[in-house]
Coordinates of C-alpha atoms and ligand atoms in Angstrom, one line a residue:
Chain A
M215 CA 97.0 78.5 133.2
L216 CA 97.8 81.9 131.6
T217 CA 100.4 83.7 133.5
E218 CA 99.7 87.1 135.0
E219 CA 101.9 88.7 132.4
E220 CA 100.2 87.0 129.5
R221 CA 96.8 87.8 130.9
K222 CA 97.7 91.5 131.2
E223 CA 99.1 91.8 127.7
I224 CA 96.0 90.0 126.2
E225 CA 93.7 92.2 128.2
V226 CA 95.1 95.2 126.4
H227 CA 93.9 93.8 123.1
I228 CA 90.5 92.8 124.5
E229 CA 89.8 96.2 125.7
K230 CA 90.2 97.7 122.2
M231 CA 87.5 95.4 120.8
P232 CA 83.8 95.0 121.2
K233 CA 84.1 91.2 121.3
R234 CA 86.7 89.1 123.2
Q235 CA 87.1 86.8 120.2
A236 CA 88.4 89.7 118.2
A237 CA 91.5 89.7 120.2
C238 CA 92.3 86.0 119.6
L239 CA 95.0 86.5 116.9
E240 CA 96.9 89.1 119.0
A241 CA 96.4 86.8 122.0
M242 CA 98.0 83.9 120.2
N243 CA 100.8 86.2 119.2
V244 CA 101.3 87.0 122.9
L245 CA 101.3 83.3 124.0
Q246 CA 103.8 82.5 121.2
K247 CA 106.1 85.2 122.4
Y248 CA 106.3 83.5 125.8
R249 CA 105.8 79.9 124.9
G250 CA 107.2 79.6 121.4
W251 CA 104.3 77.8 120.0
I252 CA 100.5 77.1 120.6
S253 CA 100.1 73.6 122.2
D254 CA 96.7 72.0 122.6
E255 CA 96.9 73.0 126.3
S256 CA 97.6 76.6 125.4
L257 CA 94.8 76.5 123.0
R258 CA 92.2 75.3 125.6
E259 CA 93.4 77.8 128.2
L260 CA 93.2 80.8 125.7
A261 CA 89.8 79.6 124.2
E262 CA 88.4 79.6 127.8
F263 CA 89.7 83.0 128.5
L264 CA 88.3 84.4 125.3
D265 CA 84.8 82.7 125.5
M266 CA 85.4 80.6 122.4
S267 CA 85.4 76.9 121.9
P268 CA 88.8 75.3 121.5
H269 CA 87.7 74.0 118.1
E270 CA 86.7 77.5 117.0
L271 CA 90.0 78.9 118.1
D272 CA 92.0 76.0 116.5
S273 CA 90.1 76.8 113.2
V274 CA 91.4 80.2 113.4
A275 CA 94.9 79.3 114.5
T276 CA 95.4 76.9 111.6
F277 CA 94.4 79.4 109.1
Y278 CA 97.4 81.7 109.7
N279 CA 101.0 81.0 108.5
L280 CA 102.6 82.4 111.6
I281 CA 100.7 80.7 114.4
F282 CA 102.8 77.6 115.2
R283 CA 100.7 74.6 116.2
R284 CA 103.8 72.5 116.5
P285 CA 106.9 73.2 118.6
V286 CA 109.5 75.4 117.0
G287 CA 113.3 75.8 117.8
R288 CA 114.7 78.8 119.7
H289 CA 115.1 80.6 116.5
V290 CA 112.7 80.6 113.5
I291 CA 114.2 81.1 110.0
L292 CA 111.8 82.4 107.4
V293 CA 113.2 82.2 103.9
C294 CA 111.3 84.3 101.3
D295 CA 110.3 82.0 98.4
S296 CA 108.3 84.5 96.4
I297 CA 109.1 85.7 92.9
S298 CA 111.7 88.5 93.2
C299 CA 113.8 86.4 95.6
W300 CA 113.4 83.3 93.3
I301 CA 114.7 85.3 90.4
M302 CA 117.7 86.4 92.4
G303 CA 118.6 82.9 93.6
N304 CA 116.8 82.1 96.8
E305 CA 117.1 78.4 95.9
K306 CA 120.8 78.6 96.7
L307 CA 120.0 80.0 100.2
E308 CA 117.4 77.2 100.6
A309 CA 119.9 74.5 99.6
H310 CA 122.6 75.8 101.8
L311 CA 120.4 76.1 104.9
K312 CA 119.0 72.7 104.4
R313 CA 122.4 71.2 104.0
K314 CA 124.1 73.1 106.8
L315 CA 121.2 72.4 109.3
N316 CA 120.4 69.0 108.0
I317 CA 116.6 69.7 108.0
D318 CA 113.9 70.2 105.5
W319 CA 111.1 72.8 105.4
G320 CA 109.0 72.7 108.6
E321 CA 111.7 70.8 110.6
T322 CA 113.7 71.7 113.7
T323 CA 117.3 71.0 114.3
A324 CA 118.0 68.1 116.9
D325 CA 119.5 70.7 119.3
K326 CA 116.2 72.7 119.0
R327 CA 118.2 75.8 117.8
F328 CA 116.6 76.4 114.5
T329 CA 113.3 75.8 112.7
L330 CA 113.3 76.4 108.9
L331 CA 110.2 77.7 107.1
P332 CA 109.5 79.3 103.8
T333 CA 107.6 82.6 103.8
V334 CA 105.9 84.7 101.2
C335 CA 107.3 88.0 100.0
L336 CA 108.9 89.9 102.7
G337 CA 108.3 93.3 101.0
T338 CA 111.9 94.0 100.5
C339 CA 112.1 92.7 96.9
D340 CA 114.6 95.4 95.8
H341 CA 117.1 93.7 98.2
A342 CA 116.4 90.1 97.1
P343 CA 117.0 87.4 98.2
A344 CA 116.0 87.9 101.8
L345 CA 115.1 86.0 104.9
M346 CA 114.2 86.7 108.5
V347 CA 115.6 85.1 111.7
D348 CA 113.2 85.7 114.5
E349 CA 112.5 89.5 114.1
D350 CA 115.6 90.4 112.1
L351 CA 115.5 91.0 108.5
H352 CA 118.6 89.9 106.4
R353 CA 118.6 90.9 102.8
G354 CA 120.6 91.0 99.6
L355 CA 122.1 87.8 100.7
E356 CA 124.5 85.3 99.1
A357 CA 124.7 81.7 100.4
G358 CA 128.2 82.4 101.6
Q359 CA 127.0 84.9 104.2
L360 CA 124.6 82.5 105.9
D361 CA 127.0 80.8 108.2
D362 CA 128.0 84.0 109.8
I363 CA 124.4 85.0 110.2
L364 CA 123.4 81.8 111.8
E365 CA 126.3 82.3 114.3
Q366 CA 124.5 85.3 115.7
Y367 CA 121.7 83.0 117.0
K368 CA 122.7 80.7 119.8
Chain B
M264 CA 109.3 117.4 89.8
E265 CA 107.3 117.3 93.0
K266 CA 107.5 114.3 95.3
P267 CA 105.0 115.1 98.1
L268 CA 104.9 111.6 99.5
T269 CA 108.7 110.9 99.7
Q270 CA 110.5 114.2 99.6
H271 CA 111.4 114.0 103.3
I272 CA 112.1 110.4 103.4
N273 CA 115.7 109.3 103.7
P274 CA 116.1 105.6 104.6
S275 CA 119.6 106.2 105.9
R276 CA 118.4 108.8 108.5
G277 CA 115.3 107.0 109.8
P278 CA 111.7 108.1 110.1
L279 CA 110.5 111.7 110.5
N280 CA 109.5 112.3 114.1
L281 CA 106.6 114.6 115.0
K282 CA 108.7 117.8 115.2
E283 CA 110.3 117.1 111.9
Y284 CA 107.1 116.4 110.2
E285 CA 105.5 119.6 111.6
A286 CA 108.5 121.5 110.5
A287 CA 108.0 120.2 107.0
G288 CA 104.3 121.4 107.1
G289 CA 102.8 118.4 108.7
Y290 CA 99.4 118.5 110.3
Q291 CA 98.6 121.8 108.7
A292 CA 96.1 120.1 106.4
L293 CA 94.4 118.6 109.5
R294 CA 94.1 122.0 111.1
K295 CA 92.7 123.4 108.0
A296 CA 90.2 120.7 107.6
L297 CA 89.1 120.7 111.3
K298 CA 88.7 124.5 111.3
K299 CA 87.5 125.3 107.9
M300 CA 85.9 122.3 106.3
E301 CA 82.9 120.2 106.8
P302 CA 83.4 116.4 106.5
G303 CA 81.6 116.3 103.1
E304 CA 84.0 119.0 101.8
V305 CA 86.9 116.8 102.6
T306 CA 85.4 113.9 100.7
E307 CA 84.5 116.3 97.8
E308 CA 88.0 117.6 97.6
V309 CA 89.5 114.1 97.4
K310 CA 86.8 113.2 94.8
Q311 CA 87.8 116.2 92.7
S312 CA 91.5 115.2 93.0
N313 CA 90.8 112.0 91.1
L314 CA 92.8 110.0 93.7
K315 CA 92.6 106.3 92.8
G316 CA 93.1 103.6 95.4
R317 CA 96.8 102.5 95.4
G318 CA 96.2 99.1 96.9
G319 CA 95.7 97.5 93.5
A320 CA 92.2 97.9 92.3
G321 CA 92.4 101.6 91.5
F322 CA 88.9 102.6 92.7
G323 CA 88.2 106.2 93.2
T324 CA 88.9 107.2 96.9
G325 CA 86.5 110.1 97.2
M326 CA 83.8 108.0 95.6
K327 CA 84.4 105.2 98.1
W328 CA 84.1 107.5 101.0
S329 CA 80.9 109.0 99.7
F330 CA 79.1 105.7 100.2
V331 CA 79.4 105.8 103.9
P332 CA 76.2 106.8 105.6
M333 CA 76.5 110.3 107.1
G334 CA 74.3 112.6 109.2
E335 CA 72.0 112.1 112.1
D336 CA 70.5 108.8 111.1
A337 CA 74.0 107.1 110.4
P338 CA 75.3 104.6 112.8
R339 CA 77.3 106.2 115.6
Q340 CA 80.2 103.7 115.4
K341 CA 82.2 103.9 112.1
Y342 CA 85.7 102.6 111.4
L343 CA 88.6 103.7 109.2
I344 CA 91.3 101.1 108.4
A345 CA 94.7 101.5 106.8
N346 CA 95.6 98.4 104.9
A347 CA 99.3 97.9 105.6
D348 CA 99.3 94.1 104.9
E349 CA 101.4 94.4 101.7
M350 CA 101.8 90.7 101.0
E351 CA 101.5 91.0 97.2
P352 CA 104.8 89.3 95.9
G353 CA 107.0 91.9 94.3
T354 CA 105.5 94.8 96.2
F355 CA 107.6 96.9 98.7
K356 CA 106.2 100.5 98.4
D357 CA 104.1 100.7 101.6
R358 CA 107.0 99.7 103.6
L359 CA 108.9 102.8 102.4
L360 CA 106.1 105.1 103.5
L361 CA 105.5 103.3 106.8
E362 CA 109.3 103.2 107.7
G363 CA 110.0 106.7 106.4
N364 CA 107.1 109.1 107.2
P365 CA 104.6 107.5 109.7
H366 CA 102.9 110.8 110.6
Q367 CA 102.1 111.4 107.0
L368 CA 99.9 108.2 107.1
L369 CA 98.4 109.1 110.6
E370 CA 97.4 112.6 109.3
G371 CA 95.9 110.9 106.2
M372 CA 94.0 108.5 108.4
I373 CA 92.8 111.3 110.7
L374 CA 91.5 113.3 107.8
A375 CA 89.8 110.2 106.2
A376 CA 88.2 109.4 109.5
Y377 CA 87.0 113.0 109.9
A378 CA 85.6 112.8 106.3
I379 CA 83.5 109.8 107.1
Q380 CA 83.1 110.7 110.9
A381 CA 84.7 107.5 112.1
S382 CA 85.6 107.5 115.8
E383 CA 88.0 104.5 115.6
S384 CA 90.7 103.4 113.3
F385 CA 93.2 100.6 112.9
I386 CA 96.4 100.1 111.1
F387 CA 96.3 96.5 109.8
L388 CA 100.0 95.7 109.6
R389 CA 101.7 92.5 108.5
W390 CA 103.9 90.7 111.0
A391 CA 107.0 90.9 109.0
Y392 CA 107.1 94.6 109.2
K393 CA 108.8 94.7 112.6
S394 CA 110.5 98.1 112.3
A395 CA 107.4 99.6 110.9
A396 CA 105.5 98.4 114.0
D397 CA 107.9 100.2 116.3
I398 CA 108.0 103.3 114.3
L399 CA 104.2 103.5 114.0
K400 CA 103.7 102.9 117.8
E401 CA 106.1 105.7 118.5
A402 CA 104.4 108.0 116.1
I403 CA 100.9 107.2 117.5
G404 CA 102.2 108.0 120.9
E405 CA 103.5 111.4 119.7
A406 CA 100.2 112.2 117.9
Y407 CA 98.2 111.5 121.1
Q408 CA 100.6 113.6 123.2
A409 CA 100.2 116.5 120.7
G410 CA 96.4 116.3 120.6
Y411 CA 96.1 115.0 117.1
L412 CA 94.4 111.8 118.3
G413 CA 92.1 111.1 121.1
R414 CA 89.3 113.2 122.4
D415 CA 88.4 116.6 121.0
I416 CA 91.2 116.8 118.5
L417 CA 92.7 120.4 118.3
G418 CA 89.5 121.6 120.0
S419 CA 87.3 120.7 117.2
G420 CA 85.1 118.3 119.0
F421 CA 86.1 115.5 116.8
N422 CA 87.4 112.3 118.5
L423 CA 89.4 109.5 117.1
E424 CA 91.2 106.5 118.6
M425 CA 93.9 104.7 116.7
N426 CA 95.3 101.1 117.2
I427 CA 97.7 98.9 115.4
H428 CA 96.7 95.2 114.6
V429 CA 99.7 93.1 113.9
S430 CA 98.6 90.3 111.5
V431 CA 99.9 86.7 111.7
G432 CA 100.3 86.3 108.0
R433 CA 98.0 85.2 105.2
Y434 CA 97.7 86.9 101.7
M435 CA 93.9 87.0 102.1
C436 CA 94.3 89.4 105.1
G437 CA 95.0 92.1 102.5
E438 CA 91.7 91.5 100.6
E439 CA 89.3 94.1 102.1
T440 CA 86.7 91.8 103.6
G441 CA 89.1 89.1 104.5
L442 CA 91.0 91.8 106.5
L443 CA 87.7 92.7 108.3
N444 CA 87.3 89.0 109.3
A445 CA 90.9 88.7 110.4
L446 CA 90.4 91.9 112.6
E447 CA 87.3 90.2 114.1
G448 CA 89.4 87.3 115.1
K449 CA 88.2 85.0 112.4
R450 CA 89.7 83.1 109.4
A451 CA 90.4 85.6 106.6
T452 CA 87.9 84.4 104.2
P453 CA 86.1 87.0 102.1
R454 CA 82.6 88.2 102.7
D455 CA 79.7 88.5 100.3
K456 CA 79.2 91.9 98.7
P457 CA 76.8 93.6 98.9
P458 CA 76.6 94.8 101.6
F459 CA 79.9 96.7 100.9
P460 CA 82.0 97.5 103.9
Q461 CA 81.2 101.2 103.5
A462 CA 77.7 100.3 104.7
S463 CA 78.4 97.2 106.8
G464 CA 82.0 96.4 107.6
L465 CA 83.9 95.7 110.8
F466 CA 81.5 94.3 113.4
G467 CA 78.6 95.3 111.0
K468 CA 79.5 99.1 111.1
P469 CA 80.3 101.4 108.2
T470 CA 84.0 101.0 107.4
I471 CA 86.5 102.3 105.0
V472 CA 89.6 100.3 104.1
N473 CA 92.3 102.1 102.2
N474 CA 95.8 101.4 101.2
V475 CA 98.7 103.1 103.0
E476 CA 99.8 105.0 99.9
T477 CA 96.3 106.1 99.2
L478 CA 95.9 107.6 102.7
S479 CA 99.3 109.1 102.6
N480 CA 98.3 111.2 99.7
V481 CA 95.3 112.8 101.5
P482 CA 97.1 115.4 103.7
H483 CA 98.7 116.8 100.5
I484 CA 95.3 116.9 98.6
I485 CA 93.7 118.7 101.5
G486 CA 96.6 121.0 102.1
R487 CA 97.2 122.1 98.5
G488 CA 94.0 121.3 96.7
A489 CA 92.6 118.9 94.1
D490 CA 93.9 121.0 91.2
W491 CA 97.5 121.0 92.3
F492 CA 97.2 117.2 92.8
K493 CA 95.7 116.6 89.4
G494 CA 98.7 118.6 88.0
L495 CA 101.3 116.2 89.4
S496 CA 100.5 113.5 86.9
Y497 CA 101.5 113.1 83.3
T498 CA 98.1 112.0 82.4
D499 CA 94.6 113.0 83.8
E500 CA 94.6 110.4 86.6
G501 CA 96.1 112.6 89.2
G502 CA 99.1 112.5 91.6
T503 CA 102.3 110.7 91.8
K504 CA 102.8 107.0 92.2
I505 CA 105.4 105.1 94.0
Y506 CA 106.8 102.8 91.3
G507 CA 109.3 100.1 92.0
A508 CA 111.5 97.6 90.1
S509 CA 112.8 94.2 91.3
G510 CA 114.6 91.5 89.3
R511 CA 117.9 91.7 87.4
V512 CA 118.2 95.5 87.1
K513 CA 121.2 97.5 88.1
R514 CA 119.5 99.4 90.8
P515 CA 116.3 97.8 92.1
G516 CA 114.3 100.2 94.2
A517 CA 111.2 102.3 94.6
W518 CA 110.8 105.9 93.3
E519 CA 107.9 108.5 93.5
L520 CA 107.3 109.6 90.0
P521 CA 104.4 111.3 88.2
L522 CA 101.5 109.0 87.5
G523 CA 101.8 108.0 83.9
T524 CA 105.7 107.6 83.8
T525 CA 106.5 105.1 81.0
L526 CA 107.7 101.6 81.8
E527 CA 110.8 102.4 79.9
E528 CA 111.7 105.4 82.0
I529 CA 111.2 103.3 85.2
I530 CA 113.5 100.5 84.1
E531 CA 116.1 102.5 82.1
E532 CA 116.5 105.7 84.2
H533 CA 115.4 104.8 87.6
A534 CA 116.3 101.2 87.8
G535 CA 119.5 101.8 85.8
G536 CA 118.6 99.3 83.0
M537 CA 119.2 95.6 83.0
L538 CA 122.2 94.0 84.7
D539 CA 125.1 93.4 82.2
G540 CA 124.6 90.2 80.3
Y541 CA 120.8 90.2 80.8
R542 CA 118.1 91.3 78.4
F543 CA 114.6 92.5 79.2
R544 CA 111.9 90.0 78.2
G545 CA 108.9 91.0 80.1
A546 CA 107.5 92.5 83.2
L547 CA 104.5 92.3 85.6
P548 CA 103.6 96.0 86.1
G549 CA 102.2 95.9 89.6
G550 CA 102.8 92.8 91.5
A551 CA 102.1 89.0 91.1
S552 CA 98.6 89.3 90.1
T553 CA 99.0 91.4 87.0
D554 CA 99.4 90.4 83.3
F555 CA 102.8 90.4 81.7
L556 CA 103.8 93.3 79.6
T557 CA 106.6 92.8 77.1
G558 CA 109.1 94.8 74.9
E559 CA 106.3 96.2 72.8
H560 CA 104.9 97.9 75.8
L561 CA 108.0 99.8 76.9
S562 CA 106.7 103.2 75.9
L563 CA 103.4 102.5 77.8
R564 CA 102.3 105.1 80.3
M565 CA 102.0 103.4 83.7
D566 CA 98.6 104.8 84.7
Y567 CA 95.4 102.9 85.5
S568 CA 93.7 103.2 82.1
S569 CA 96.7 102.9 79.9
V570 CA 97.9 99.7 81.5
M571 CA 94.3 98.4 81.3
D572 CA 94.2 99.2 77.6
A573 CA 97.4 97.1 77.1
G574 CA 95.6 94.2 78.7
S575 CA 97.1 94.3 82.1
R576 CA 96.6 96.3 85.4
L577 CA 98.7 98.9 87.0
G578 CA 98.2 97.0 90.3
T579 CA 100.6 98.2 92.9
G580 CA 103.0 99.8 90.4
T581 CA 105.9 97.7 91.6
V582 CA 107.3 96.1 88.5
I583 CA 108.8 92.6 88.5
I584 CA 111.2 92.1 85.6
L585 CA 111.6 88.8 83.6
D586 CA 115.0 88.6 82.0
D587 CA 116.1 86.5 79.1
K588 CA 118.1 84.0 81.3
T589 CA 115.1 83.3 83.7
C590 CA 112.6 80.7 82.6
P591 CA 109.1 82.0 82.1
V592 CA 107.6 78.7 83.1
G593 CA 109.5 78.6 86.3
F594 CA 108.5 82.2 87.0
V595 CA 104.8 81.5 86.6
R596 CA 105.2 78.2 88.5
N597 CA 106.6 80.2 91.4
L598 CA 103.6 82.6 91.3
E599 CA 101.0 79.9 91.0
R600 CA 102.4 77.9 93.9
F601 CA 102.2 81.1 96.0
F602 CA 98.5 81.6 95.0
A603 CA 97.6 78.0 95.6
Q604 CA 99.1 78.1 99.0
E605 CA 97.3 81.4 99.9
S606 CA 94.0 80.4 98.5
C607 CA 91.6 80.5 101.5
G608 CA 89.8 77.4 100.4
W609 CA 86.3 79.0 100.6
C610 CA 85.2 78.3 97.1
T611 CA 85.8 75.2 95.1
P612 CA 87.2 76.5 91.7
C613 CA 90.0 78.2 93.4
R614 CA 90.7 75.7 96.2
E615 CA 90.8 72.8 93.7
G616 CA 92.0 74.7 90.6
L617 CA 95.0 76.6 91.8
P618 CA 96.9 73.5 93.1
W619 CA 96.2 71.8 89.9
V620 CA 97.6 74.6 87.9
A621 CA 100.6 74.8 90.2
R622 CA 101.3 71.0 89.9
T623 CA 100.8 71.1 86.2
L624 CA 103.4 73.9 85.8
Q625 CA 105.7 72.1 88.1
A626 CA 105.5 68.9 86.0
L627 CA 106.3 71.1 82.9
E628 CA 109.3 72.7 84.7
E629 CA 110.7 69.3 85.7
G630 CA 110.3 68.0 82.1
N631 CA 107.3 65.8 82.8
G632 CA 104.8 67.9 80.9
K633 CA 102.4 66.6 78.3
P634 CA 100.9 68.3 75.2
E635 CA 97.5 68.3 76.8
D636 CA 98.9 70.3 79.8
L637 CA 98.6 73.6 77.8
E638 CA 95.0 72.9 77.5
V639 CA 94.7 72.3 81.2
L640 CA 96.3 75.6 81.9
S641 CA 94.3 77.6 79.4
F642 CA 91.1 76.0 80.6
H643 CA 91.8 77.3 84.1
T644 CA 92.4 80.8 82.9
T645 CA 88.8 80.8 81.7
Y646 CA 87.4 78.6 84.6
L647 CA 88.9 80.9 87.3
S648 CA 88.2 84.2 85.6
P649 CA 86.2 87.1 87.2
G650 CA 82.8 86.1 88.3
N651 CA 83.6 82.5 88.7
T652 CA 85.1 82.6 92.2
Y653 CA 84.2 84.2 95.4
C654 CA 86.9 86.8 95.5
A655 CA 89.6 88.3 93.3
L656 CA 92.4 86.0 94.4
A657 CA 91.9 83.4 91.8
P658 CA 91.3 85.7 88.8
G659 CA 94.3 87.7 89.9
A660 CA 96.3 84.4 89.9
M661 CA 95.3 83.8 86.3
E662 CA 96.6 87.1 85.0
P663 CA 100.3 86.3 84.9
L664 CA 99.5 82.7 83.6
Q665 CA 97.2 83.7 80.7
S666 CA 99.6 86.4 79.6
A667 CA 102.6 84.0 79.8
L668 CA 100.8 81.5 77.7
K669 CA 100.3 84.3 75.1
Y670 CA 103.7 85.9 75.1
F671 CA 106.0 82.9 76.1
K672 CA 104.2 80.0 74.4
E673 CA 107.3 78.8 72.7
D674 CA 108.9 78.3 76.2
F675 CA 106.0 76.2 77.4
E676 CA 106.1 74.1 74.2
Q677 CA 110.0 73.7 74.5
H678 CA 109.6 72.2 77.9
I679 CA 107.1 69.6 76.6
R680 CA 109.0 68.8 73.4
D681 CA 112.5 68.4 75.0
G682 CA 111.3 67.1 78.4
K683 CA 113.5 69.5 80.2
C684 CA 114.0 73.2 81.0
S685 CA 116.5 74.7 78.7
Y686 CA 117.3 77.5 81.2
R687 CA 118.8 75.2 83.9
Ligands
FMN706 C1 94.0 88.6 97.6 C2 94.1 90.0 97.8 C3 95.1 90.7 98.6 C4 95.1 92.0 98.7 N1 96.1 92.6 99.4 C5 96.2 93.9 99.6 C6 97.2 94.5 100.4 O1 98.1 93.7 100.9 N2 97.2 95.8 100.6 C7 96.3 96.6 100.0 O2 96.3 97.8 100.2 N3 95.3 96.1 99.2 C8 95.2 94.8 99.0 N4 94.2 94.2 98.2 C9 93.2 95.2 97.7 C10 92.1 95.5 98.8 O3 91.1 94.4 98.7 C11 91.4 96.7 98.7 O4 91.0 96.9 97.4 C12 92.3 97.9 99.0 O5 92.9 97.8 100.3 C13 91.5 99.2 99.1 O6 92.3 100.3 99.2 P1 92.5 101.5 98.1 O7 91.1 101.7 97.6 O8 93.1 102.5 98.8 O9 93.4 100.9 97.0 C14 94.2 92.9 98.1 C15 93.2 92.3 97.3 C16 93.1 90.9 97.1 C17 92.1 90.4 96.2
SF4_707 S1 88.8 82.8 95.1 FE1 90.3 81.6 96.4 S2 90.9 83.0 97.9 FE2 89.0 83.9 97.1 S3 87.3 83.0 98.3 FE3 87.6 81.6 96.6 S4 89.1 80.1 97.5 FE4 89.1 81.9 98.9
FES708 S1 109.9 88.4 96.7 FE1 111.3 88.1 98.5 S2 111.0 90.1 99.5 FE2 109.7 90.3 97.9

């Protein structure tokens, strides 16, 4: 069941649109905010609420990079792997994070604290290399700064 | 040198709020248009200004608007959309405008909506631009409060609603028709053209999609006139451009300069030249999907036609620099992996071809390349060229590859000959 809160927030998006389906991406964003990811059950609940079939909604969900159809940790690290960050040494950040957290791309630490994902260009290429943790942008990084940054996220 | 778009932007001080924007002359152009100009006159002024779309394709903005059906028989519902998806690797110019001067974009959008008589507008914003989302929401709230949005704007009888759509990430969302599908809650695959969005776009209604930088220029054009705007550029293409530079330069960044500034001036004067110990080898002039330029092009004027004549495209105008210690094969491998990942899978040549290209480049980079691989790569640059795929993603992906094969051929051959990358 969608909670009262979720329902209200989703309604705001539905009201702006001539069709309920048109709000489905924003709606999944809302669910993710509260639930972390989109489970099969969330998908079914939402599909019903938006007058879509679960399959139709899943076909949309799986198209987008930031709709998570598998559980993620409490914090999601998105490391830019595009060109300017690659030139400026993002592979060092990647190697450090994988070693430190002992996970590969797409995996979550055993304590469910972090999920590690690559992302395309974050639009801050003049401060490369860059990454985001949840909603925070960290840029112009060196691998040595990463441990302190991770400490901010419990 | 005039910098209409960025003169009031100071990243260390935060965005201009409504009061500051008005104090700097903001919303005067809107007042002028609503009081003294017919919608068609706004379009005509923009046409006269020669403003070309800053999203990458460089299509004439006034011309695009003029295709929207107008008058009594036109559909009642029309849409105006600001494309703030900015996912082209190496591009960070719209972020500057969104975070620095949100009302400039809003005023441009209101003027554009008035010109085509749209009653609804959206800002299509990528998820990663968190602070821009907050800044825009604040600005939209202020604009409603002040009567610049909503019903009967400034007593003119013109109505406009404005919303933000926060995207959940896919490069194809930036492609105009993919964007429309995303906004309708579908997969961001492209649509067949014709019909063009100007005639049948969002929910089948006439729709204009313009880039953030394009729209941010509109208040200045309406406020100060087409002739003034044309006078801003070094060449006859009109206006300023936000150029940028990233890679191993001393001061990476973005700068508003006259359209037609040379590549050399951007790199040497504004970006401070190459970092010590690195030499310039080449550059993509405007994001990942443009052809390489090299040392012979340093004196090139960075406007749409000059860059085209040099075999590339101005694209987004944000330059990505290849230095002499970075492997061109690895550079292109990085780009092609991006394009392969972001292909929407709608048409076979791109869905199958791009991963093949990316894998071939990876093999080369890892020292497992074969002499035939160069044939495979060059075959794809023809096979995925314009006209052979459903949208412009795949042809765009081939631009850096085909030019790398031309300018850095010896690097590709070295990888095959030695069975390893000599830059590592
Ligand atoms: C794959 C792909 C991605 C694109 N991404 C963007 C983008 O993020 N922002 C943008 O303004 N234009 C993007 N474009 C160009 C748009 O399709 C469209 O031409 C542009 O938004 C029109 O605005 P303009 O005329 O003001 O330049 C993209 C095009 C393609 C093929
Ligand atoms: S060219 Fe690529 S991105 Fe464009 S429609 Fe075909 S598969 Fe999709
Ligand atoms: S390439 Fe990493 S922020 Fe643009």
